[in-house]
Short mmCIF file of C-alpha atoms and ligand atoms in Angstrom, two decimals:
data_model
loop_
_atom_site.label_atom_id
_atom_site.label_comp_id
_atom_site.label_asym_id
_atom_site.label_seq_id
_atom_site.Cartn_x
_atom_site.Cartn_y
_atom_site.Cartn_z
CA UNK A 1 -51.24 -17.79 -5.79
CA UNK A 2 -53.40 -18.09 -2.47
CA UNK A 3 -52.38 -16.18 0.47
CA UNK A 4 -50.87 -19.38 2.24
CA UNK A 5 -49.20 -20.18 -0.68
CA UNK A 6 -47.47 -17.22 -0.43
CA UNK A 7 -46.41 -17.18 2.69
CA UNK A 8 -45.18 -20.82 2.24
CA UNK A 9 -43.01 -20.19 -0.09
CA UNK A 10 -41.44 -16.60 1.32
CA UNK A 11 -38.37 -16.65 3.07
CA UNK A 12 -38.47 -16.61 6.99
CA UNK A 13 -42.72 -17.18 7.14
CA UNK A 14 -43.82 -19.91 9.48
CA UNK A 15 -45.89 -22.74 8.36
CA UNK A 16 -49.09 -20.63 8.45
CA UNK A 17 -46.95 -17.15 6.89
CA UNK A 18 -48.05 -15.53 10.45
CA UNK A 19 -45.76 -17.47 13.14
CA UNK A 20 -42.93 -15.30 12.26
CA UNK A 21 -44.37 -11.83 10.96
CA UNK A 22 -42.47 -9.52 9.38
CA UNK A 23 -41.64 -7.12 11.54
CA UNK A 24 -39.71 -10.11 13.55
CA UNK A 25 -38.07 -10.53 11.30
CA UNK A 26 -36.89 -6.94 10.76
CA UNK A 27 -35.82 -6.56 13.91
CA UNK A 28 -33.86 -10.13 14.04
CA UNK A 29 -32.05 -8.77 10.90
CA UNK A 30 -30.95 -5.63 12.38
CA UNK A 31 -30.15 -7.41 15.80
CA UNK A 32 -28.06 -10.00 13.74
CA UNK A 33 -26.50 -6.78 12.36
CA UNK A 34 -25.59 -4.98 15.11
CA UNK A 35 -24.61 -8.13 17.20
CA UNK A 36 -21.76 -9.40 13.14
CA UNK A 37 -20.66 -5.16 14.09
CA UNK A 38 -19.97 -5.36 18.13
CA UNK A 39 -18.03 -8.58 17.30
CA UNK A 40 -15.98 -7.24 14.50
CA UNK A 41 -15.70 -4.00 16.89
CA UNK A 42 -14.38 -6.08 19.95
CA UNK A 43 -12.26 -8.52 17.70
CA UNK A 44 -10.32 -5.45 16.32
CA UNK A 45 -10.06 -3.66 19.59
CA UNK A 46 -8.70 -7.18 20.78
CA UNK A 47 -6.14 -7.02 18.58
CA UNK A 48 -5.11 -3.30 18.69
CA UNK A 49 -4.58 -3.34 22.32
CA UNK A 50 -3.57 -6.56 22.96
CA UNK A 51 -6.00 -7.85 25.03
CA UNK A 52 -8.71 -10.70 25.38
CA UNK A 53 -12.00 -9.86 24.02
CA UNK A 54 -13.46 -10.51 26.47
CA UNK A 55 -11.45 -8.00 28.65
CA UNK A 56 -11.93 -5.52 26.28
CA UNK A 57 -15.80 -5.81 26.80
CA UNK A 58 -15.59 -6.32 30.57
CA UNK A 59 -13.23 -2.32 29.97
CA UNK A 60 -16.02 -0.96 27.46
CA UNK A 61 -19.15 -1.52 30.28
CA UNK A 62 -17.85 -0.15 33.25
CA UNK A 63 -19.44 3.31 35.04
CA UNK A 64 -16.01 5.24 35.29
CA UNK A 65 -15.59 7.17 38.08
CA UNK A 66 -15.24 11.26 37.27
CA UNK A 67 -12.63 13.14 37.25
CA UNK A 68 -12.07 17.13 38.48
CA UNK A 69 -9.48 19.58 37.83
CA UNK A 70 -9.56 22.18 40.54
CA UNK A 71 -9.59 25.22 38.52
CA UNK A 72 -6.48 27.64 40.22
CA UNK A 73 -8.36 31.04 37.58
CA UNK A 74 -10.96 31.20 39.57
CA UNK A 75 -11.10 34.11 41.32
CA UNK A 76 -12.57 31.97 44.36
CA UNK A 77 -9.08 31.02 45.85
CA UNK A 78 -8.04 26.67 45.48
CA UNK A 79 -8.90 26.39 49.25
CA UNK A 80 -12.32 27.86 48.93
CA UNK A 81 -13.30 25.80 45.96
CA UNK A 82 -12.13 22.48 48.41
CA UNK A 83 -14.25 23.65 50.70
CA UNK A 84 -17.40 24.32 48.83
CA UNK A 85 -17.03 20.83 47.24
CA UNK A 86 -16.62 19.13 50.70
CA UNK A 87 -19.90 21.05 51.85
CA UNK A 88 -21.46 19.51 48.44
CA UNK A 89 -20.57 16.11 50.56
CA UNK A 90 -18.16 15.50 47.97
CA UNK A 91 -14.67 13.90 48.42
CA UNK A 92 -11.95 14.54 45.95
CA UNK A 93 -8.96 12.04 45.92
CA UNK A 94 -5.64 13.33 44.22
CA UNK A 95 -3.83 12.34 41.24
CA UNK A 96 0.21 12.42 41.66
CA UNK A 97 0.46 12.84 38.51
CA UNK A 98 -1.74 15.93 37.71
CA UNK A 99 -1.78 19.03 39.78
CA UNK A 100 -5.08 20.27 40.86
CA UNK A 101 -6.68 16.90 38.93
CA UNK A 102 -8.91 14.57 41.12
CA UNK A 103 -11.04 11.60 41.22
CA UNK A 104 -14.07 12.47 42.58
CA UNK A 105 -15.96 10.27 44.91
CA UNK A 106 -20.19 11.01 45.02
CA UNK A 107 -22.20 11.77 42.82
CA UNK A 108 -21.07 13.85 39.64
CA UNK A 109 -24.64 15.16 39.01
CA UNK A 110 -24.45 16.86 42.47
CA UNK A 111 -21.30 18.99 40.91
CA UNK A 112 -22.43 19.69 37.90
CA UNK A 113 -25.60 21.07 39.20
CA UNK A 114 -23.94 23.12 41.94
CA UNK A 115 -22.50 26.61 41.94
CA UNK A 116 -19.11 25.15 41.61
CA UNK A 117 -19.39 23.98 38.76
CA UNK A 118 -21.59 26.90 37.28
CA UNK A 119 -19.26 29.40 38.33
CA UNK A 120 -16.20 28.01 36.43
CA UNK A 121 -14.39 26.82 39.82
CA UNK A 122 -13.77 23.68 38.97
CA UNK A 123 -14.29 21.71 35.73
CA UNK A 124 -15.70 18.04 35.67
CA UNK A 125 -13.57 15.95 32.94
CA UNK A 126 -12.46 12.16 32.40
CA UNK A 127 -8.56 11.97 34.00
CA UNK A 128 -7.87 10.75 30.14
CA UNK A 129 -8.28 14.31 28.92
CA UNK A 130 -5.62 15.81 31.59
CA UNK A 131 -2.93 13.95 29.64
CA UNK A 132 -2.87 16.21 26.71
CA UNK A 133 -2.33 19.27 28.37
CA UNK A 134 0.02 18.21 31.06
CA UNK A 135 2.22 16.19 27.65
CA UNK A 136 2.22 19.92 25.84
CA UNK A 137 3.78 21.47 28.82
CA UNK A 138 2.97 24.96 28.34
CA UNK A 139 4.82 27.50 29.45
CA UNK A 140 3.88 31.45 30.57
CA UNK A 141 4.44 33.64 27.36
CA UNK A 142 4.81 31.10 24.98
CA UNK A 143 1.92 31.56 22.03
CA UNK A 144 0.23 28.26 22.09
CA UNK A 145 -2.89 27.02 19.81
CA UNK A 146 -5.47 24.48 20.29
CA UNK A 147 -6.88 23.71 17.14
CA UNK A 148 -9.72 21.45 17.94
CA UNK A 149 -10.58 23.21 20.68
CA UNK A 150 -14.15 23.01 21.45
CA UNK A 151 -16.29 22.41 24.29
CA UNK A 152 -12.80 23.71 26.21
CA UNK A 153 -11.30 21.48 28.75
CA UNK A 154 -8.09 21.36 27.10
CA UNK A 155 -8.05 24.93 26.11
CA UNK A 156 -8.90 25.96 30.28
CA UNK A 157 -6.89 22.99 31.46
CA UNK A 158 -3.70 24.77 29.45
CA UNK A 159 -4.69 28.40 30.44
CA UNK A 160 -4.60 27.08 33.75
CA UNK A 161 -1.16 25.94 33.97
CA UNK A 162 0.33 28.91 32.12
CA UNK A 163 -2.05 30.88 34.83
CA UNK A 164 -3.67 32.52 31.79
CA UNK A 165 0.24 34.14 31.56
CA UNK A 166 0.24 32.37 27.32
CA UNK A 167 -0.94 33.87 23.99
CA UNK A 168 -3.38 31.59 23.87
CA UNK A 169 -5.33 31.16 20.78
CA UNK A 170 -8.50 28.82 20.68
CA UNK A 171 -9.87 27.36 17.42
CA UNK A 172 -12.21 25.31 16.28
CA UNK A 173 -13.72 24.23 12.64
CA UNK A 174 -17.62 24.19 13.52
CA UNK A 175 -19.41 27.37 14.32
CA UNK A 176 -21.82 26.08 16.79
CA UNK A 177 -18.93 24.64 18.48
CA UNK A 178 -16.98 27.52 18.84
CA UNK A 179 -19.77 29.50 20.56
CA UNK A 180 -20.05 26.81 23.29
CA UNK A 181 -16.47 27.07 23.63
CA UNK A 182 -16.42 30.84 24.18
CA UNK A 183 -18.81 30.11 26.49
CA UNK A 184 -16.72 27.43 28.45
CA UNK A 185 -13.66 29.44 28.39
CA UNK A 186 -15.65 32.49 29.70
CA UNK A 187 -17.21 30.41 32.49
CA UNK A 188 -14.21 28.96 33.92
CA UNK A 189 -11.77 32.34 33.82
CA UNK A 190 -9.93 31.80 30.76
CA UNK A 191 -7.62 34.68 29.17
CA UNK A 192 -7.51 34.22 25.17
CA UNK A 193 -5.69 36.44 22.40
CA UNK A 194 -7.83 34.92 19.80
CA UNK A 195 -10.36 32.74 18.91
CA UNK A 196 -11.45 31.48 14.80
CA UNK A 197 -13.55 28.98 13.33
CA UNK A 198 -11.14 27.50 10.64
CA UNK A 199 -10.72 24.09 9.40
CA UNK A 200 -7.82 22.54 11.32
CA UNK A 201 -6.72 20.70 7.80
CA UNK A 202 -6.35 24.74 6.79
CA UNK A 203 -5.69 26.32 9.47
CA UNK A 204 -1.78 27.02 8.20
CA UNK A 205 -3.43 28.81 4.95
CA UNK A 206 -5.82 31.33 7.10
CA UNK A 207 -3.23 31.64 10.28
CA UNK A 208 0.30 33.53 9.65
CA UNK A 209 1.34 33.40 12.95
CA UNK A 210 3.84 30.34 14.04
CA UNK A 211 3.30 29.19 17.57
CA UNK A 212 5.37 27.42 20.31
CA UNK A 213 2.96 25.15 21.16
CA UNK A 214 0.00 22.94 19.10
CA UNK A 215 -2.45 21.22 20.50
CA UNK A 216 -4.47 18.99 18.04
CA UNK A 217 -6.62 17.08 20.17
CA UNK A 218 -8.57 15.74 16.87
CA UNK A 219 -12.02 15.07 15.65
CA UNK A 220 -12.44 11.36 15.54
CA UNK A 221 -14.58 8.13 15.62
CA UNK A 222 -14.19 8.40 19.38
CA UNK A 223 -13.95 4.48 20.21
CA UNK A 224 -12.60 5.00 23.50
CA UNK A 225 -15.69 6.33 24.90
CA UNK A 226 -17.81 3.48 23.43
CA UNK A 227 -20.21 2.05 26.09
CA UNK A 228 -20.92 -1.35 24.83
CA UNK A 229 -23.92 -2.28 26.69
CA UNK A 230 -25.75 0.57 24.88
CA UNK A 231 -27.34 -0.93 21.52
CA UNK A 232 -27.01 2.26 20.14
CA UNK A 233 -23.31 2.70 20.92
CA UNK A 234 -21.89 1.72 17.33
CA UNK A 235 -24.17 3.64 15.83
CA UNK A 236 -21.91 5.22 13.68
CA UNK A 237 -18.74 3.20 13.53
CA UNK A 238 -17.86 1.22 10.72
CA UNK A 239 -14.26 0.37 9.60
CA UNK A 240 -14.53 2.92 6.44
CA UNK A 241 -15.17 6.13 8.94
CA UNK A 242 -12.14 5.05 11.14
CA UNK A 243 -10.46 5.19 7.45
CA UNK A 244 -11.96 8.36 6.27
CA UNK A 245 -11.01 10.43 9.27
CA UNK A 246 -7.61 8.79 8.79
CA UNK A 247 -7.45 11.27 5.69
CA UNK A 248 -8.34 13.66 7.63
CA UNK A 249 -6.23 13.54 10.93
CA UNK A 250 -3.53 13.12 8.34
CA UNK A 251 -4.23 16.61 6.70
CA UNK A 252 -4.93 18.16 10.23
CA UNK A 253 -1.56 17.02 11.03
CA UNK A 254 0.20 18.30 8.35
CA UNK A 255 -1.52 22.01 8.92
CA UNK A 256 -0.68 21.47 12.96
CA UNK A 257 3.41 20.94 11.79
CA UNK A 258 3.20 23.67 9.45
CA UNK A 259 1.95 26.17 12.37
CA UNK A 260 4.68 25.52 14.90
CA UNK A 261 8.05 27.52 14.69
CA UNK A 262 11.28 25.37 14.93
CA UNK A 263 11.72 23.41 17.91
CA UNK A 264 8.11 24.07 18.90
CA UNK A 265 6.30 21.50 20.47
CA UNK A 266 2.72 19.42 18.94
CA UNK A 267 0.50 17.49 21.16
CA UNK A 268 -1.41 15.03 18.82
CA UNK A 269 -4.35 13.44 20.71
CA UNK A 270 -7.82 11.14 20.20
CA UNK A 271 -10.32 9.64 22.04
CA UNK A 272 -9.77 6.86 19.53
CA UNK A 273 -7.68 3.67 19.07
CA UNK A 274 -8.16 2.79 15.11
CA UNK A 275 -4.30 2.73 14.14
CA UNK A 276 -5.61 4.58 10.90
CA UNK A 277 -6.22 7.57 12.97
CA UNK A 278 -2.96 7.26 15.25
CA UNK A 279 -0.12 5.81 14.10
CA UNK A 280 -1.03 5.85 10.29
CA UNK A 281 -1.00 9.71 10.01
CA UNK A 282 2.17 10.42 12.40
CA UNK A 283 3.85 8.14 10.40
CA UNK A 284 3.13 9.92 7.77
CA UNK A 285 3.75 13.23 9.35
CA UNK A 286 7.35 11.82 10.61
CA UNK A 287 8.49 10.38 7.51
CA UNK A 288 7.88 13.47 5.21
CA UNK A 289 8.30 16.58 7.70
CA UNK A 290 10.74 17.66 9.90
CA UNK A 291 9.15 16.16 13.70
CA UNK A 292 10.74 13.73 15.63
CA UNK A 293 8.89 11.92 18.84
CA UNK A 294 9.35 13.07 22.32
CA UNK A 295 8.73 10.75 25.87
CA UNK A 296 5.43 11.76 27.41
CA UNK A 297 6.80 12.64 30.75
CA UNK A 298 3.36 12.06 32.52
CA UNK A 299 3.76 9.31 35.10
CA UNK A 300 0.91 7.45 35.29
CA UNK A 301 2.47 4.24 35.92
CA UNK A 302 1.83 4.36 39.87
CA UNK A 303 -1.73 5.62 39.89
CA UNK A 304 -2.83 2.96 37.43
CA UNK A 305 -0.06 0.18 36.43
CA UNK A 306 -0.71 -1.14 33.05
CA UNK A 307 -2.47 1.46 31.81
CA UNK A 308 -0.82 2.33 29.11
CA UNK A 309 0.42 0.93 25.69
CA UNK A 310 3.08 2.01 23.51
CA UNK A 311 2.38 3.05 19.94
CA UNK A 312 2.08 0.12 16.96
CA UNK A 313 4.84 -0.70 14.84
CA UNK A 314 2.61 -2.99 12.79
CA UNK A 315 -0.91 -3.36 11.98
CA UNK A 316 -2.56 -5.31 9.15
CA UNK A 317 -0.07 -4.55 5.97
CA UNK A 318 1.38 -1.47 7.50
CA UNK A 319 4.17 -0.65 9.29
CA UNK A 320 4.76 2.48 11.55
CA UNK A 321 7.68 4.71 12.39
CA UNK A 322 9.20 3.42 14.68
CA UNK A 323 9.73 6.51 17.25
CA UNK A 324 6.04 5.96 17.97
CA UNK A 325 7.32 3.62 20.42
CA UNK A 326 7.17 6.34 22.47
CA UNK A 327 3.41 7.19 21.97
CA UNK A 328 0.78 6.16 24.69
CA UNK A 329 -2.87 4.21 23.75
CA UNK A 330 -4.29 4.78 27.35
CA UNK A 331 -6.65 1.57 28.20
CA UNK A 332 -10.09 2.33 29.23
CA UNK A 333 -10.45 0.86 32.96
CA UNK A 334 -12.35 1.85 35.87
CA UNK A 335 -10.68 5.74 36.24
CA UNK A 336 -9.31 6.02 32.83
CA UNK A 337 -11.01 6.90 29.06
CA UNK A 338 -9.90 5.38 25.94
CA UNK A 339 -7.17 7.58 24.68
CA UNK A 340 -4.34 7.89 22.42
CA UNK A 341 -1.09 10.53 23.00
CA UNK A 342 1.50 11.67 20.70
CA UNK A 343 4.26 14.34 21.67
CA UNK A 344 6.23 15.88 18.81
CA UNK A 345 8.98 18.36 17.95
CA UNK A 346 9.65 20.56 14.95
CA UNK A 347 13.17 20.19 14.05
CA UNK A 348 14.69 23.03 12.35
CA UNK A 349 14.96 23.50 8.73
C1 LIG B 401 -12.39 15.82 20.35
S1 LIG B 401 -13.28 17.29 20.14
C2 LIG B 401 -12.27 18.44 20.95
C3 LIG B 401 -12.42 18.48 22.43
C4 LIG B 401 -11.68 19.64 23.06
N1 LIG B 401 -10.28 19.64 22.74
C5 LIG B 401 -11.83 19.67 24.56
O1 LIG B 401 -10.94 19.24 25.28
O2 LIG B 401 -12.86 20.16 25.04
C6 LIG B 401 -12.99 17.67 18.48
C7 LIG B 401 -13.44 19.04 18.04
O3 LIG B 401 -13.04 19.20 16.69
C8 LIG B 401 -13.98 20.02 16.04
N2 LIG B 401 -13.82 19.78 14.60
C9 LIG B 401 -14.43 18.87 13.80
N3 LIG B 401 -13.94 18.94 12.55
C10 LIG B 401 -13.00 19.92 12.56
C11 LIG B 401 -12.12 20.46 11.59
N4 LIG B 401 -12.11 20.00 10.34
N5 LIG B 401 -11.29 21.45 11.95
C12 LIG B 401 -11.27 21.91 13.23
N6 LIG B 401 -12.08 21.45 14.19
C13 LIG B 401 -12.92 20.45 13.86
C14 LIG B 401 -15.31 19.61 16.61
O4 LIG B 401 -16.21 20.68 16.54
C15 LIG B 401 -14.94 19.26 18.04
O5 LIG B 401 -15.22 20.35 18.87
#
């Protein structure tokens, strides 16, 4: 067969086999690709938090603005640290709802570059991740874990409100991780009583010790910080990952229960909304362990009204406990991360 002939007859060649070359074509199949994933990504999103699509695109391309928590370990002094981010010609604007936690307004690189920042006076972190901490309520002696705990914002954010006064025990199930997070928790004045590098599904076979406070603030397929209008930002999402770490968050939860004493309290957190990786595995958790579901006493409701959604009770063919009513999917907006919040107790026996 003749060269034109060829091309005639192969799928997607122009007339002449050089009007649409090949590597055209290769890049209109993957764009076709990645355009059939972003829709199936927004359409499911759409659903899950009950909102237009296109709302939940106009949420997933917005700069958000940066958060800071003031950090009161630092030997510096809270008034000090104000000061030296106000001569950075930065403004900080309060959040009610979070003590020492701020929205700043300038430029975050100008932080992050400065002495502030590098001397562990205050940490720069998206007002989502203050929830966690502030939902655990930590209290001054109490032994607490935090089982995914690496970089460390959680892990300072609770030594900060116990005013490193907790047995505070970091983990975290990747090695490289765990270094950074020694070196986060050393930077910004953080007391801990231990520190290991166990798998969180585990953690109840390698740790003895029962705690009165868990903070699983999981691994996950992180779709609330998903920045559509980057082509590369579903990368790695499909449907079967948000599944597969479903498995996972489920075993991770079971370990978490396992570790608390009676009437201790588990935090249960993701950057995620994928019911699989929320509601599926504290169903789970609630219907075959002894945890019930406590109110997130974290009023966000006046800084940012509708912010929040409760848990599912439904999705697809399954249907969740109903105490997860009392759960929180935070909606990604202008201040605010995707997130999802789950406070339980151990009941006794
Ligand atoms: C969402 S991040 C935690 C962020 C952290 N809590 C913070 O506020 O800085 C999840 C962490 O889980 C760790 N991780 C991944 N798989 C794990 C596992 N099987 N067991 C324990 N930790 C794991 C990762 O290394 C990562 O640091």
């Amino acid at each position: 067969m003749g060269i034109l002939a060829a091309a005639a007859v192969l799928p997607g060649r122009g007339v002449a086999g050089l009007a649409y070359p090949w590597w055209r074509r290769e890049q209109d199949v993957a764009g076709g690709w990645v355009n059939r994933k972003r829709a199936l990504f927004v359409r499911r999103l759409s659903e899950i938090l009950q909102l237009a699509e296109s709302e939940v695109v106009d949420r997933l391309c917005l700069d958000r603005r940066p958060g800071v928590r003031v950090n009161r370990l630092s030997p510096l002094g809270v008034a000090a640290i104000h000061h030296a981010i106000a001569d950075l010609g930065l403004t900080l604007d309060p959040l009610d709802w979070c003590p020492d936690g701020y929205l700043l307004r300038g430029d975050k690189r100008v932080l992050s570059r400065s002495e502030v920042f590098g001397g562990g006076h205050a940490y720069i972190q998206n007002i989502s991740s203050l929830v966690p901490a502030l939902a655990l309520a930590p209290a001054p002696d109490e032994s607490i874990i935090d089982l995914c705990a690496a970089p460390g914002g959680k892990t300072a954010h609770i030594a900060a409100l116990v005013g490193n006064e907790a047995r505070l025990w970091a983990n975290d199930g990747i090695a490289p991780r765990l270094e950074k997070l020694r070196a986060v928790t050393r930077q910004f004045h953080v007391r801990l009583a231990e520190t290991s590098c166990h798998p969180a599904q585990y953690a109840d076979k390698f740790i003895t010790e029962r705690f009165d406070r868990v903070l699983l603030d999981a691994q996950c397929s992180g779709e609330g910080l998903v920045d559509l209008r980057s082509s590369a930002a579903l990368r790695y999402w499909t449907e079967q990952r948000v599944i597969d770490y479903g498995w996972l968050q489920r075993k991770m939860l079971v370990a978490a229960c396992r570790l608390l004493r009676p009437g201790g309290v588990l935090v249960y957190s993701t950057c995620t909304f994928g019911p699989e990786e929320n509601e599926a595995p504290l169903s789970y958790l609630l219907r075959h362990h002894p945890v019930e579901v406590c109110p997130i006493e974290v009023d966000i409701d006046g800084f940012a009204p509708d912010a929040w959604r409760p848990g599912l009770r439904h999705w697809r063919t399954e249907t969740f406990h109903p105490a997860l009513a009392d759960a929180r999917r935070i909606l990604p907006g202008p201040a605010f991360e995707g997130f999802f919040v789950c406070k339980l107790r151990k009941l006794p026996g």
